mmCIF file with all atom_site columns, C-alpha atoms and ligand atoms in Angstrom:
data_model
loop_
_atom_site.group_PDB
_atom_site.id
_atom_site.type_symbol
_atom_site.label_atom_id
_atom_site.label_alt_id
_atom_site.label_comp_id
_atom_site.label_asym_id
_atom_site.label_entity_id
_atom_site.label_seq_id
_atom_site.pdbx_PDB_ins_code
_atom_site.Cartn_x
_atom_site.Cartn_y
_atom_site.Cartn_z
_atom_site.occupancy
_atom_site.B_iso_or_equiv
_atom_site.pdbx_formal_charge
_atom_site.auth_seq_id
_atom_site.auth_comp_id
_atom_site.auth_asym_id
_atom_site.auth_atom_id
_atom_site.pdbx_PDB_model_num
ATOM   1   C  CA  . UNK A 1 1   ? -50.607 -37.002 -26.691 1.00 0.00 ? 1   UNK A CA  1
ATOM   2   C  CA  . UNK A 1 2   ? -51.767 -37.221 -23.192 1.00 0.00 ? 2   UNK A CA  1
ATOM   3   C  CA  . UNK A 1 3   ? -48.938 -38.809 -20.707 1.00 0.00 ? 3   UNK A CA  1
ATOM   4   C  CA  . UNK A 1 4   ? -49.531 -42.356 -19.577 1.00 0.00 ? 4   UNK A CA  1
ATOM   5   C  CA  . UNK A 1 5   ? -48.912 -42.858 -15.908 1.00 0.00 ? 5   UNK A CA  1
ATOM   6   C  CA  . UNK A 1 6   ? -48.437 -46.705 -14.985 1.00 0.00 ? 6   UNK A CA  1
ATOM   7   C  CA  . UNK A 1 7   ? -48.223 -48.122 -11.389 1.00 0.00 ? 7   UNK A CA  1
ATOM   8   C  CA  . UNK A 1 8   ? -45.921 -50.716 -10.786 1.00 0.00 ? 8   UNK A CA  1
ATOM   9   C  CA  . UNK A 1 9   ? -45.208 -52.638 -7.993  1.00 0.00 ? 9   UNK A CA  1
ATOM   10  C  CA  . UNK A 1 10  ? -41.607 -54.256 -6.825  1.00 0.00 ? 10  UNK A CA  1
ATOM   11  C  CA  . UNK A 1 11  ? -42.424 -56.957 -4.465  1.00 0.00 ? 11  UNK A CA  1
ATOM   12  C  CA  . UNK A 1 12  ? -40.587 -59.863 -3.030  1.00 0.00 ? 12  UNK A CA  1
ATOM   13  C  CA  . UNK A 1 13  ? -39.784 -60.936 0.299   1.00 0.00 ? 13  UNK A CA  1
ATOM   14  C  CA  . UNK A 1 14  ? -37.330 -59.546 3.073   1.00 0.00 ? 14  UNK A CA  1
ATOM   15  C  CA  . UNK A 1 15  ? -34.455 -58.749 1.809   1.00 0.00 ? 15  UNK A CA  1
ATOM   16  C  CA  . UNK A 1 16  ? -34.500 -59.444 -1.753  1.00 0.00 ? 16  UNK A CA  1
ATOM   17  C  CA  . UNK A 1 17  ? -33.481 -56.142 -3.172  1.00 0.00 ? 17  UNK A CA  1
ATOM   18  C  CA  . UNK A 1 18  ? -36.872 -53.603 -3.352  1.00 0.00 ? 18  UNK A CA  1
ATOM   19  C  CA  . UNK A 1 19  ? -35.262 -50.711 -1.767  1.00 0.00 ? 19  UNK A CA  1
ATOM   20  C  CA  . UNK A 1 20  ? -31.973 -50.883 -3.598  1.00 0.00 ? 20  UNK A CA  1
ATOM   21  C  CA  . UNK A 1 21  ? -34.312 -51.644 -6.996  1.00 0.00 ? 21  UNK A CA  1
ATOM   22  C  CA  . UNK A 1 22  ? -36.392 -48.816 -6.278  1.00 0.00 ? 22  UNK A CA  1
ATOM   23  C  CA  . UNK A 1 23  ? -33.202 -46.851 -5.365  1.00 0.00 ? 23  UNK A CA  1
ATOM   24  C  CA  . UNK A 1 24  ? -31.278 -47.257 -8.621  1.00 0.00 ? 24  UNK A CA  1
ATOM   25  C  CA  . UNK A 1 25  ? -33.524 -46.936 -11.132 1.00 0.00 ? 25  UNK A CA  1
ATOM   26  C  CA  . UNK A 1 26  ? -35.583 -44.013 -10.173 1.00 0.00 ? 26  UNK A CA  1
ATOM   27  C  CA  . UNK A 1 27  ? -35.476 -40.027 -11.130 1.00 0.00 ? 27  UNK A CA  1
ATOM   28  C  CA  . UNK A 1 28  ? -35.772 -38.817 -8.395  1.00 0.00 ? 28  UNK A CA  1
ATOM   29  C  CA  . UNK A 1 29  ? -34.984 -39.815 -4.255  1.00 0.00 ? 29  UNK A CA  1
ATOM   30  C  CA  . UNK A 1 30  ? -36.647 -42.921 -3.233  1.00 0.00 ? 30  UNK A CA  1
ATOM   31  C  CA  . UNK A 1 31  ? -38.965 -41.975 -0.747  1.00 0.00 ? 31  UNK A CA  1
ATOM   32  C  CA  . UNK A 1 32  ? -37.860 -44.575 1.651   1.00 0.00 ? 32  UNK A CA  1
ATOM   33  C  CA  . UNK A 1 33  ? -38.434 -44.922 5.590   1.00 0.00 ? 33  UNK A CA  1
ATOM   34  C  CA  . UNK A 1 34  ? -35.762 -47.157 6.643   1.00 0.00 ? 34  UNK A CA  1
ATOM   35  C  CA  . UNK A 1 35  ? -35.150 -48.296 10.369  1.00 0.00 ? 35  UNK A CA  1
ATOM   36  C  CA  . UNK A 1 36  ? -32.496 -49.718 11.739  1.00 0.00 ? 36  UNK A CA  1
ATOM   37  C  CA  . UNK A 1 37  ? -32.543 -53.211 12.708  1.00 0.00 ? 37  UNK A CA  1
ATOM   38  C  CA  . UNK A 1 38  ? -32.802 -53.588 16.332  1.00 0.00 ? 38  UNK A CA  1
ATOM   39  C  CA  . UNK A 1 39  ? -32.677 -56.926 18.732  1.00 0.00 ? 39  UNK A CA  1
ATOM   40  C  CA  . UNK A 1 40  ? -36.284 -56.473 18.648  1.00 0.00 ? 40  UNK A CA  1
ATOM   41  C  CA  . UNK A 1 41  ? -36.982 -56.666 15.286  1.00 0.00 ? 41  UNK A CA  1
ATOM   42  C  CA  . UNK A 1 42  ? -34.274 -59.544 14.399  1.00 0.00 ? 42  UNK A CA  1
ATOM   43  C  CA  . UNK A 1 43  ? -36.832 -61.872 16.211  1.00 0.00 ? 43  UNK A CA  1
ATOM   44  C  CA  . UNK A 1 44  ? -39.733 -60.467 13.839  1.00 0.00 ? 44  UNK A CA  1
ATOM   45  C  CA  . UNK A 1 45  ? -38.032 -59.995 10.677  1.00 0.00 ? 45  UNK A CA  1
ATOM   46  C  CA  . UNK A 1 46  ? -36.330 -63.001 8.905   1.00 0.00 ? 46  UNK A CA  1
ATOM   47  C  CA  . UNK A 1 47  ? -32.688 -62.061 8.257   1.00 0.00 ? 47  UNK A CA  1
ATOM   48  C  CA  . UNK A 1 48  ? -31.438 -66.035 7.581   1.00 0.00 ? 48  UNK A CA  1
ATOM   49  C  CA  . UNK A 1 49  ? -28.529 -65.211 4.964   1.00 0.00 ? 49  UNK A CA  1
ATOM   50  C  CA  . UNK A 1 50  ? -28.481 -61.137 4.523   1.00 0.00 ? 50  UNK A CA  1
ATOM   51  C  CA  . UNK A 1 51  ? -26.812 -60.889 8.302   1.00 0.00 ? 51  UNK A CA  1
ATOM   52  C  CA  . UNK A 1 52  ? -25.001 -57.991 6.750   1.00 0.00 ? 52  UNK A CA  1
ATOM   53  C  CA  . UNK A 1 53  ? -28.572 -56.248 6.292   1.00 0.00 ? 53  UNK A CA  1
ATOM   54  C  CA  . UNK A 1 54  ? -28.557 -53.343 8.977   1.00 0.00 ? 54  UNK A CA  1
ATOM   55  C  CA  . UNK A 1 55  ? -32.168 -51.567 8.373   1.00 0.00 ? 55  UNK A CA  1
ATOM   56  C  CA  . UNK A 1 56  ? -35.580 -52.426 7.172   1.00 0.00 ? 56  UNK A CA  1
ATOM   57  C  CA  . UNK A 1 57  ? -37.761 -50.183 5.094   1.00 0.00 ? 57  UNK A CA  1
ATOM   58  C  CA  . UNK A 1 58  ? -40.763 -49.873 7.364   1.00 0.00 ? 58  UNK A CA  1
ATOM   59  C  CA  . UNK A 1 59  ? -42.703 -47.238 5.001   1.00 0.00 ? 59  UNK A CA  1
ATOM   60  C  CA  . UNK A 1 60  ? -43.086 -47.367 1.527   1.00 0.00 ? 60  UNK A CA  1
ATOM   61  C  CA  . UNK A 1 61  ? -40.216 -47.562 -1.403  1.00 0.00 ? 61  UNK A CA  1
ATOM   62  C  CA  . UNK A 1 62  ? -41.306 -45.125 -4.072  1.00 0.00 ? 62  UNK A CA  1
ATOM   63  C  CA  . UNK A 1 63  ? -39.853 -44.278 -7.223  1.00 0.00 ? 63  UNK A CA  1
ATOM   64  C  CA  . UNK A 1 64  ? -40.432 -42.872 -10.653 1.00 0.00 ? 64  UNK A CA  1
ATOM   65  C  CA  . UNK A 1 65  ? -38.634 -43.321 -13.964 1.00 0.00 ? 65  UNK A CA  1
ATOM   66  C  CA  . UNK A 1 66  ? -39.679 -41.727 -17.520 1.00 0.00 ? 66  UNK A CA  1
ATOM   67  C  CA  . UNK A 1 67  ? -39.382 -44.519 -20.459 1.00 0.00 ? 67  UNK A CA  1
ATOM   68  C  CA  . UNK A 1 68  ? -40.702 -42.218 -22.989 1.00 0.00 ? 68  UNK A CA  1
ATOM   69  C  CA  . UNK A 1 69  ? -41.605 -38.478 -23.312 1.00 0.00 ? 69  UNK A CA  1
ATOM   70  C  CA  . UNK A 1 70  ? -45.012 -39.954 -22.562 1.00 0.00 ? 70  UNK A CA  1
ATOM   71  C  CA  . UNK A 1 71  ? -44.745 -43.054 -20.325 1.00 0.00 ? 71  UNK A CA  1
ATOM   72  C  CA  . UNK A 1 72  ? -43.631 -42.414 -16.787 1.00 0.00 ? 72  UNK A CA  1
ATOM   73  C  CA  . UNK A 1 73  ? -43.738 -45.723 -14.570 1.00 0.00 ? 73  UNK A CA  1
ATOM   74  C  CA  . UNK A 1 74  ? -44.169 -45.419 -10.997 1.00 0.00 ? 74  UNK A CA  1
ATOM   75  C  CA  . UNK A 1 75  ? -42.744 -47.767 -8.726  1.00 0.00 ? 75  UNK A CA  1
ATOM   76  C  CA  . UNK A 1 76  ? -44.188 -48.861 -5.434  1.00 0.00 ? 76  UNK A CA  1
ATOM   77  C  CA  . UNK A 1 77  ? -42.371 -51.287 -3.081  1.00 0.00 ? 77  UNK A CA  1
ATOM   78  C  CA  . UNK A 1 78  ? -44.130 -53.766 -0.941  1.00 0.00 ? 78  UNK A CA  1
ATOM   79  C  CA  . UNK A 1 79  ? -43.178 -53.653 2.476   1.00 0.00 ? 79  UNK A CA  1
ATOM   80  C  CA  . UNK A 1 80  ? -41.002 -57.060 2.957   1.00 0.00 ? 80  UNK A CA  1
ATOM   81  C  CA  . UNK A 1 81  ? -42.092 -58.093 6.438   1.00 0.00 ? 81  UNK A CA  1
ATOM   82  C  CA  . UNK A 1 82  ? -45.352 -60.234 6.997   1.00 0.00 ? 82  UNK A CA  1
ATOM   83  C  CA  . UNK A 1 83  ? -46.556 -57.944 9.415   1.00 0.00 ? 83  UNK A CA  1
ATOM   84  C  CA  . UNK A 1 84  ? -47.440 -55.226 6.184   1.00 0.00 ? 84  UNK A CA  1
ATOM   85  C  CA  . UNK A 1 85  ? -49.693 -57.719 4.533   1.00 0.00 ? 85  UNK A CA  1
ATOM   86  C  CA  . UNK A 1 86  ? -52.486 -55.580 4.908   1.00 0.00 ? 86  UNK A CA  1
ATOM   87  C  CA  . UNK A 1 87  ? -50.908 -52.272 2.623   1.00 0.00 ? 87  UNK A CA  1
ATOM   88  C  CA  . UNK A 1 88  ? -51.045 -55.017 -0.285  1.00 0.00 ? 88  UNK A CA  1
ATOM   89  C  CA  . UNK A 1 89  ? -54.280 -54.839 -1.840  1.00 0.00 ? 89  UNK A CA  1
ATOM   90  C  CA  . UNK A 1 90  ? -53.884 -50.803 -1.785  1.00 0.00 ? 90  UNK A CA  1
ATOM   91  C  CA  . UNK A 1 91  ? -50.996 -51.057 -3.091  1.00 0.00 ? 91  UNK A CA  1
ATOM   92  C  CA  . UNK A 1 92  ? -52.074 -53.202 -5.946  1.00 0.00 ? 92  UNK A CA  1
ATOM   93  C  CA  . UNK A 1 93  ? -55.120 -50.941 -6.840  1.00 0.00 ? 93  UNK A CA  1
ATOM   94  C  CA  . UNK A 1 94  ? -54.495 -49.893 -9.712  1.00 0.00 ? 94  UNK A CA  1
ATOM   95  C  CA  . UNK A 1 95  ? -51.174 -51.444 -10.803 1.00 0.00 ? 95  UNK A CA  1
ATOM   96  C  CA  . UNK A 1 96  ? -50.886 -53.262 -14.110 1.00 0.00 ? 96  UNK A CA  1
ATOM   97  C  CA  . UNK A 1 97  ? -47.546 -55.236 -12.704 1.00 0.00 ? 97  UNK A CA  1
ATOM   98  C  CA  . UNK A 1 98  ? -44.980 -56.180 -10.308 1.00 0.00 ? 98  UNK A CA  1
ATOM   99  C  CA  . UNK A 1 99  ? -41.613 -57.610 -9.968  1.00 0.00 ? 99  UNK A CA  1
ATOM   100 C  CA  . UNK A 1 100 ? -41.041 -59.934 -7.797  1.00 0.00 ? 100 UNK A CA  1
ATOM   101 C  CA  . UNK A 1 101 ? -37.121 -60.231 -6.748  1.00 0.00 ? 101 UNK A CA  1
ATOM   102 C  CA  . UNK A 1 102 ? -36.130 -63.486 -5.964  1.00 0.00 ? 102 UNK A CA  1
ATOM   103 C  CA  . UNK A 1 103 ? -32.377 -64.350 -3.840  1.00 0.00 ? 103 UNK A CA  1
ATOM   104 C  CA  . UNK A 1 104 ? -31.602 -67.955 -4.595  1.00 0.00 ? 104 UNK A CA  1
ATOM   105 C  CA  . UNK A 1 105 ? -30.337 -68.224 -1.079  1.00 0.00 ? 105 UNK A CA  1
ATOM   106 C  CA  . UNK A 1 106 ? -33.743 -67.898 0.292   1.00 0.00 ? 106 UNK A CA  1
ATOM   107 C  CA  . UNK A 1 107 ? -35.998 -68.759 -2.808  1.00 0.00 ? 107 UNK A CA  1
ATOM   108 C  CA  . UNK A 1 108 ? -38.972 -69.037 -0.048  1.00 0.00 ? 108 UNK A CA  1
ATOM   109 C  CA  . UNK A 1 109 ? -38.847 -65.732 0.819   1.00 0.00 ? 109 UNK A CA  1
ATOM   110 C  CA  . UNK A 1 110 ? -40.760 -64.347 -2.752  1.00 0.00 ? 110 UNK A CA  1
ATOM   111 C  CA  . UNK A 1 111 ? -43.029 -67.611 -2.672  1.00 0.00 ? 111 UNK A CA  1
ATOM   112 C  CA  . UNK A 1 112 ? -45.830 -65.150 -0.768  1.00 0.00 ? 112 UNK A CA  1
ATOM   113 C  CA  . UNK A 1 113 ? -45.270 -61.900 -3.352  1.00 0.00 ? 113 UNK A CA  1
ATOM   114 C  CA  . UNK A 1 114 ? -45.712 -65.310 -6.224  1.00 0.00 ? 114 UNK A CA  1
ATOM   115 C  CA  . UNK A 1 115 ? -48.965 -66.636 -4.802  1.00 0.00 ? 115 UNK A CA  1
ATOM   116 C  CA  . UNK A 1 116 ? -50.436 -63.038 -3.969  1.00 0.00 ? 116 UNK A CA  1
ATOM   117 C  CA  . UNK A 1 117 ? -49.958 -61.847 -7.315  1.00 0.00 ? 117 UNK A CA  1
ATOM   118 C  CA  . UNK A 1 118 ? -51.476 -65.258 -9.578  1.00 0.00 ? 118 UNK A CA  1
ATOM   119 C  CA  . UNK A 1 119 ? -53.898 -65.117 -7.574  1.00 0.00 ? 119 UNK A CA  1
ATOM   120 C  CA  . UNK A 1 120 ? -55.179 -61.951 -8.151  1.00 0.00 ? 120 UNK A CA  1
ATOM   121 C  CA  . UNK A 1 121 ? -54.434 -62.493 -11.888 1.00 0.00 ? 121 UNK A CA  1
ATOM   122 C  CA  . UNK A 1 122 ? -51.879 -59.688 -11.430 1.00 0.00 ? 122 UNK A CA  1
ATOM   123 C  CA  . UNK A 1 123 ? -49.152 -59.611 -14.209 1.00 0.00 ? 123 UNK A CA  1
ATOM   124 C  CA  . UNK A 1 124 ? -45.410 -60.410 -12.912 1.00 0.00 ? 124 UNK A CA  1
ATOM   125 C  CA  . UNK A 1 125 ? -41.722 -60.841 -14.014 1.00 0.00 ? 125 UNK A CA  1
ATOM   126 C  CA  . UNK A 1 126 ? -40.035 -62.993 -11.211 1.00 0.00 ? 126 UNK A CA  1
ATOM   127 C  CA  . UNK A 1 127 ? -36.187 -61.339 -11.224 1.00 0.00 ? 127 UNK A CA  1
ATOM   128 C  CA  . UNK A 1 128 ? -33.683 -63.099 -9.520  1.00 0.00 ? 128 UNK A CA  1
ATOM   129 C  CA  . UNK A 1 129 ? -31.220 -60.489 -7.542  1.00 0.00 ? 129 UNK A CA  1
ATOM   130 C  CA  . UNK A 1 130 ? -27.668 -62.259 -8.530  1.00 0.00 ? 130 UNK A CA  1
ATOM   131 C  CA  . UNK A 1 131 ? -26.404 -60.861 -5.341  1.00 0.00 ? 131 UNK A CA  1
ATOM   132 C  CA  . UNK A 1 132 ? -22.914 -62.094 -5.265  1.00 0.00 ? 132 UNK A CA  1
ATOM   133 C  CA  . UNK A 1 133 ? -21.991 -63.297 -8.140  1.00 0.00 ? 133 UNK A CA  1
ATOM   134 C  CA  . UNK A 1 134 ? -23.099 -66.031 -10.096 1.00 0.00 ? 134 UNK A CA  1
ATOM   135 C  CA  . UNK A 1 135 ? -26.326 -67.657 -9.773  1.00 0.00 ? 135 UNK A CA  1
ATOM   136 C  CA  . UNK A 1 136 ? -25.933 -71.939 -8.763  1.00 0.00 ? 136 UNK A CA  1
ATOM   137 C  CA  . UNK A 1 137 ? -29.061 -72.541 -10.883 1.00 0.00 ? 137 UNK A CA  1
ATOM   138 C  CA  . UNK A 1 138 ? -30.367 -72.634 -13.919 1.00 0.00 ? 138 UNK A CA  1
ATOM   139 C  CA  . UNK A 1 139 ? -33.920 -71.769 -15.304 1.00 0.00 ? 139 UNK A CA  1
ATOM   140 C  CA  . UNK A 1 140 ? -35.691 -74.817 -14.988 1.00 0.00 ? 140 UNK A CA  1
ATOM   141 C  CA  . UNK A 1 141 ? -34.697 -75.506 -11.633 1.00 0.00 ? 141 UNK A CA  1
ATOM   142 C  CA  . UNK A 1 142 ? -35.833 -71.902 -10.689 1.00 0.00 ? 142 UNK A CA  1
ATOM   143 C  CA  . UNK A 1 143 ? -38.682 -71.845 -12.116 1.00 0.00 ? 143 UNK A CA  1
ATOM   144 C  CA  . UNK A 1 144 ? -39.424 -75.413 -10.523 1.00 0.00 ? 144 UNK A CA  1
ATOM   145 C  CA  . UNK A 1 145 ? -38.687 -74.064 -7.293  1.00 0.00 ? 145 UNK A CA  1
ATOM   146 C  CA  . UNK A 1 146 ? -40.656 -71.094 -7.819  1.00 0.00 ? 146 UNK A CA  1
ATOM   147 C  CA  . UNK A 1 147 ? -43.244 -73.212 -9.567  1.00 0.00 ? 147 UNK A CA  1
ATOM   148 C  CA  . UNK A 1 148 ? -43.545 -70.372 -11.842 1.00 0.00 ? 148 UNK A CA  1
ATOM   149 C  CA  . UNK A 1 149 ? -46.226 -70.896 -14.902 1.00 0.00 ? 149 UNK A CA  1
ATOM   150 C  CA  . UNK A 1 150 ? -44.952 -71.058 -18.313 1.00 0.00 ? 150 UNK A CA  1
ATOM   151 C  CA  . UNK A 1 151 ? -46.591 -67.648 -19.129 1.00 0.00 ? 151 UNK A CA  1
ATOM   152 C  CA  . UNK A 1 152 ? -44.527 -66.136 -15.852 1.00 0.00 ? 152 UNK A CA  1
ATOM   153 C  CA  . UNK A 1 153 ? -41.129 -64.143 -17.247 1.00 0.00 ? 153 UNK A CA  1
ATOM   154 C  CA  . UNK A 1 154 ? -38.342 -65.488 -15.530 1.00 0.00 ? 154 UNK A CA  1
ATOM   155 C  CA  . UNK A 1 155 ? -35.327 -63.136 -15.734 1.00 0.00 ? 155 UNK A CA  1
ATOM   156 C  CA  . UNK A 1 156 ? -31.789 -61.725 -14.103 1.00 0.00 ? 156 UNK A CA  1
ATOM   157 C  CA  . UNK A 1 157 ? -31.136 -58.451 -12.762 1.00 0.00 ? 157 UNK A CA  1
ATOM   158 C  CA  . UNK A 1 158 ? -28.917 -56.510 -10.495 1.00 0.00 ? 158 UNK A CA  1
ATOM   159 C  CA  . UNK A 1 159 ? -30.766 -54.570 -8.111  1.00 0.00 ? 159 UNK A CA  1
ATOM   160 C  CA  . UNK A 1 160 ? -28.061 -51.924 -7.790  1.00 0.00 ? 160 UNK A CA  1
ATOM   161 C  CA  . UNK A 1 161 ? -27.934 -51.279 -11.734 1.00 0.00 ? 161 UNK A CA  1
ATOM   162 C  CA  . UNK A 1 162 ? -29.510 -48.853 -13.053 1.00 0.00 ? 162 UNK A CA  1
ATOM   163 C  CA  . UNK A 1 163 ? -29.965 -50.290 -16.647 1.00 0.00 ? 163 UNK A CA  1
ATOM   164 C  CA  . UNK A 1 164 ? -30.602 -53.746 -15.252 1.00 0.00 ? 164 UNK A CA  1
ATOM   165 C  CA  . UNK A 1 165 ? -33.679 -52.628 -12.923 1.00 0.00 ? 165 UNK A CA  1
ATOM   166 C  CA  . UNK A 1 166 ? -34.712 -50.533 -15.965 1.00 0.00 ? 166 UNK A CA  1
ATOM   167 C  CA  . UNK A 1 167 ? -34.651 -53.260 -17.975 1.00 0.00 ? 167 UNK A CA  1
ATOM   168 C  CA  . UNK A 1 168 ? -36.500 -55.389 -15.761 1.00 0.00 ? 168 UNK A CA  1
ATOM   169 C  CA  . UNK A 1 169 ? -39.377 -53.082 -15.770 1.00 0.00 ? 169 UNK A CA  1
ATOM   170 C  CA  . UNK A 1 170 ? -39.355 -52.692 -19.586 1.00 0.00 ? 170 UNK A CA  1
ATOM   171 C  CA  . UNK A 1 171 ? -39.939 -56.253 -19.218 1.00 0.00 ? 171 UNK A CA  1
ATOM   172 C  CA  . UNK A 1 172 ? -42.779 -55.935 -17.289 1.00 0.00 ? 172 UNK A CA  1
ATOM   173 C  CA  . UNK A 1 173 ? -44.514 -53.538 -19.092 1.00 0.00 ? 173 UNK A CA  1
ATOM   174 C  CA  . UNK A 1 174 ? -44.351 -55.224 -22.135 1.00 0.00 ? 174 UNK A CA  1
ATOM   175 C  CA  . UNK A 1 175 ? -45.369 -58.620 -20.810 1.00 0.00 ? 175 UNK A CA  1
ATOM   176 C  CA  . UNK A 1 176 ? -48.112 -56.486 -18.876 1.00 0.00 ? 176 UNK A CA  1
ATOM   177 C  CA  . UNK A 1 177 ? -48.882 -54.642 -22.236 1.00 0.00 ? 177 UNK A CA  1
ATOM   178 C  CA  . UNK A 1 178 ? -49.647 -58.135 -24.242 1.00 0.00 ? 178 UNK A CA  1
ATOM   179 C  CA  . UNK A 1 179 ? -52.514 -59.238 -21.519 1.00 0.00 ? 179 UNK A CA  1
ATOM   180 C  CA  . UNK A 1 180 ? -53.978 -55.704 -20.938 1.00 0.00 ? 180 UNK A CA  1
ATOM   181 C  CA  . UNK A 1 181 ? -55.718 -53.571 -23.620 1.00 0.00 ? 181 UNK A CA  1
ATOM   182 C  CA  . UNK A 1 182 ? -54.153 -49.981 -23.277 1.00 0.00 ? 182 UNK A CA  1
ATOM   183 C  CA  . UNK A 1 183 ? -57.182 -48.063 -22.864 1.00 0.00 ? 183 UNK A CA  1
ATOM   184 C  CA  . UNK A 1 184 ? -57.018 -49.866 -19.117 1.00 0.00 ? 184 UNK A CA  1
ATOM   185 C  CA  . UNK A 1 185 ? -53.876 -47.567 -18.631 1.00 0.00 ? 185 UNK A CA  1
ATOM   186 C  CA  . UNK A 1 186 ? -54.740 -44.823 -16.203 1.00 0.00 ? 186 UNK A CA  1
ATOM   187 C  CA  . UNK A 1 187 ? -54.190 -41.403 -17.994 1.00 0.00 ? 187 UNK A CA  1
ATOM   188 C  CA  . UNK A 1 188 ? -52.944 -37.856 -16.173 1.00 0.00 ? 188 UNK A CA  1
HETATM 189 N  N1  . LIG B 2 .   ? -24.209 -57.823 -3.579  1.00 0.00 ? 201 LIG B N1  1
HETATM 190 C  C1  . LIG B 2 .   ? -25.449 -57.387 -3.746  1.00 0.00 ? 201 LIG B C1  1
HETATM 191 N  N2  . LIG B 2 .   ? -26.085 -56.898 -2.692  1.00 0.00 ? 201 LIG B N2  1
HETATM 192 C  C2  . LIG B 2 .   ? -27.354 -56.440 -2.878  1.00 0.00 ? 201 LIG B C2  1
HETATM 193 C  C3  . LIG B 2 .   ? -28.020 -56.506 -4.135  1.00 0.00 ? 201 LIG B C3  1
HETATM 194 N  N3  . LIG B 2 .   ? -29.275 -56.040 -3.984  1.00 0.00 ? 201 LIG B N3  1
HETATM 195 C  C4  . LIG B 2 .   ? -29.390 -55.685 -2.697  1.00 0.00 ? 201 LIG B C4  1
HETATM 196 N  N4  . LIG B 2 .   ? -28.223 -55.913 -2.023  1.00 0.00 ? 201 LIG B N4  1
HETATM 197 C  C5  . LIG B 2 .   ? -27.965 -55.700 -0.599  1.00 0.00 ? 201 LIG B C5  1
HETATM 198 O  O1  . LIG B 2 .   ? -28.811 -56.614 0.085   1.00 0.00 ? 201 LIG B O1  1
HETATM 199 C  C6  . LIG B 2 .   ? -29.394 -56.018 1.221   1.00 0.00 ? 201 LIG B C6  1
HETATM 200 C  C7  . LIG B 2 .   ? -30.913 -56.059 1.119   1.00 0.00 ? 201 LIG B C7  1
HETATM 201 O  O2  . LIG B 2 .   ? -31.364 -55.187 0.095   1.00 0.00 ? 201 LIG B O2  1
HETATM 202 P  P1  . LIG B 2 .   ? -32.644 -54.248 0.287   1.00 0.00 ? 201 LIG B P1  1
HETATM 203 O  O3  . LIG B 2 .   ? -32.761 -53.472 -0.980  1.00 0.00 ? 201 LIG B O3  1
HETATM 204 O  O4  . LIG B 2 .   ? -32.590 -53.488 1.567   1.00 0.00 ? 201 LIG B O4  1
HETATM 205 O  O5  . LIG B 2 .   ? -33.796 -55.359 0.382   1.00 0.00 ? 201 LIG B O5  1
HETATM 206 P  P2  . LIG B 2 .   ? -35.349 -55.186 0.687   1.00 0.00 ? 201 LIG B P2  1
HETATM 207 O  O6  . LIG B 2 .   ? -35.581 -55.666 2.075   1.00 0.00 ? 201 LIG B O6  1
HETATM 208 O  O7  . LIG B 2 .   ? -36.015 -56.108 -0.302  1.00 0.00 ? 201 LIG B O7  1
HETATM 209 O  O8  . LIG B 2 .   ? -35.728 -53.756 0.475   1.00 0.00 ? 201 LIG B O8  1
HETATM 210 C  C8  . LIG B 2 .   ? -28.845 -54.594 1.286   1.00 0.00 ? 201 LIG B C8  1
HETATM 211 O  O9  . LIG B 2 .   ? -27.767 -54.590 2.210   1.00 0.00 ? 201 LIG B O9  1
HETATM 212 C  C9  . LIG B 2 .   ? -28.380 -54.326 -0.124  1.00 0.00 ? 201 LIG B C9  1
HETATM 213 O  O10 . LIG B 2 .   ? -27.285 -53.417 -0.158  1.00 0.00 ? 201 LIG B O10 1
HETATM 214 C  C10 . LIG B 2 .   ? -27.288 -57.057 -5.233  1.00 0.00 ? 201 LIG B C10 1
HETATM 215 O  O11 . LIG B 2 .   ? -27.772 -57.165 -6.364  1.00 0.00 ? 201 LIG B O11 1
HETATM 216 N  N5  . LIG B 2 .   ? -26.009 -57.492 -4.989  1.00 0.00 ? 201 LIG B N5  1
HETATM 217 MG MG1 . LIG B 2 .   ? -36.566 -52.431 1.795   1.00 0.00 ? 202 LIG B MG1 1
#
């Protein structure tokens, strides 16, 4: 049976996770260009909350995990700052999903990644990144805030667990699988 390569994307806004998503669920070495975060860039990039955040991916998070002997996802993280808007729509070519992390600190910060991807009729789980400890809110008022649609997973994950970013994305495949016919599916 021929292997089924699927393109995902992790989106979300500064901060919310990506890189350490990307980083611990994926086979083989993120391919990530991080910089460090210098006076210049605290003015541009919005760091309200995640002081303790010392670098900021300026490339491309890129990862790739193997769900079956014949399914290999590949991940591809947005770039978090505003500034990358334009790598979006390349990035998206293609992709039959994204997550969107979500901190509850800074719920705005994954409203952009929300819009961008109903409006393009993109499939998407929204994952909340618990972060430290428990989360103050429950569905319904996340899902308020986040004005997600009814048809929009809502789920929790741990960015830096393995299983739970993995089983985030099994998520999102299947909820991808029930609106797309699999013959879409790219093949290698
Ligand atoms: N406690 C905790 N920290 C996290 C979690 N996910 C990410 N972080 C930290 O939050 C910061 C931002 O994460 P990062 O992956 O760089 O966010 P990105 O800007 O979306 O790529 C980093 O310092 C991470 O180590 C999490 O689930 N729990
Ligand atoms: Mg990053």
């Amino acid at each position: 049976m021929a292997r089924k390569s699927v393109k995902l994307i992790v989106a979300g806004g500064f901060g919310t996770g990506k890189t350490t998503f990307v980083g611990s669920v994926s086979e083989i070495s993120p391919l990530t260009t991080e910089e460090n975060i210098t006076e210049a860039s605290v003015g541009v990039d919005d760091i309200r909350g995640i002081e303790g955040k010392r670098s900021t991916t300026v490339a491309l998070d890129f990862g790739r995990i193997t769900i079956t002997d014949d399914i290999v996802l590949y991940l591809f993280g947005t770039p978090g700052q505003d500034r990358f808007w334009f790598m979006w729509d390349e990035l998206s070519q293609g992709a039959i999903g994204a997550v969107v992390l979500v901190d509850t600190r800074r719920l705005d910060a994954s409203f952009p990644a929300i819009d961008y991807f109903e409006q393009r009729q993109i499939p998407f789980v929204a994952a909340v990144n618990k972060f430290y400890g428990e989360c103050p809110y429950d569905e319904d008022e996340i899902r308020n805030a986040l004005k997600l649609r009814q048809d929009a997973p809502l789920m929790w994950c741990d960015a830096r667990d393995r299983d739970s970013s993995a089983v985030t994305l099994i998520r999102l495949v299947e909820h991808a699988m029930a609106q797309l016919p699999v013959e879409t599916w790219s093949t290698v």
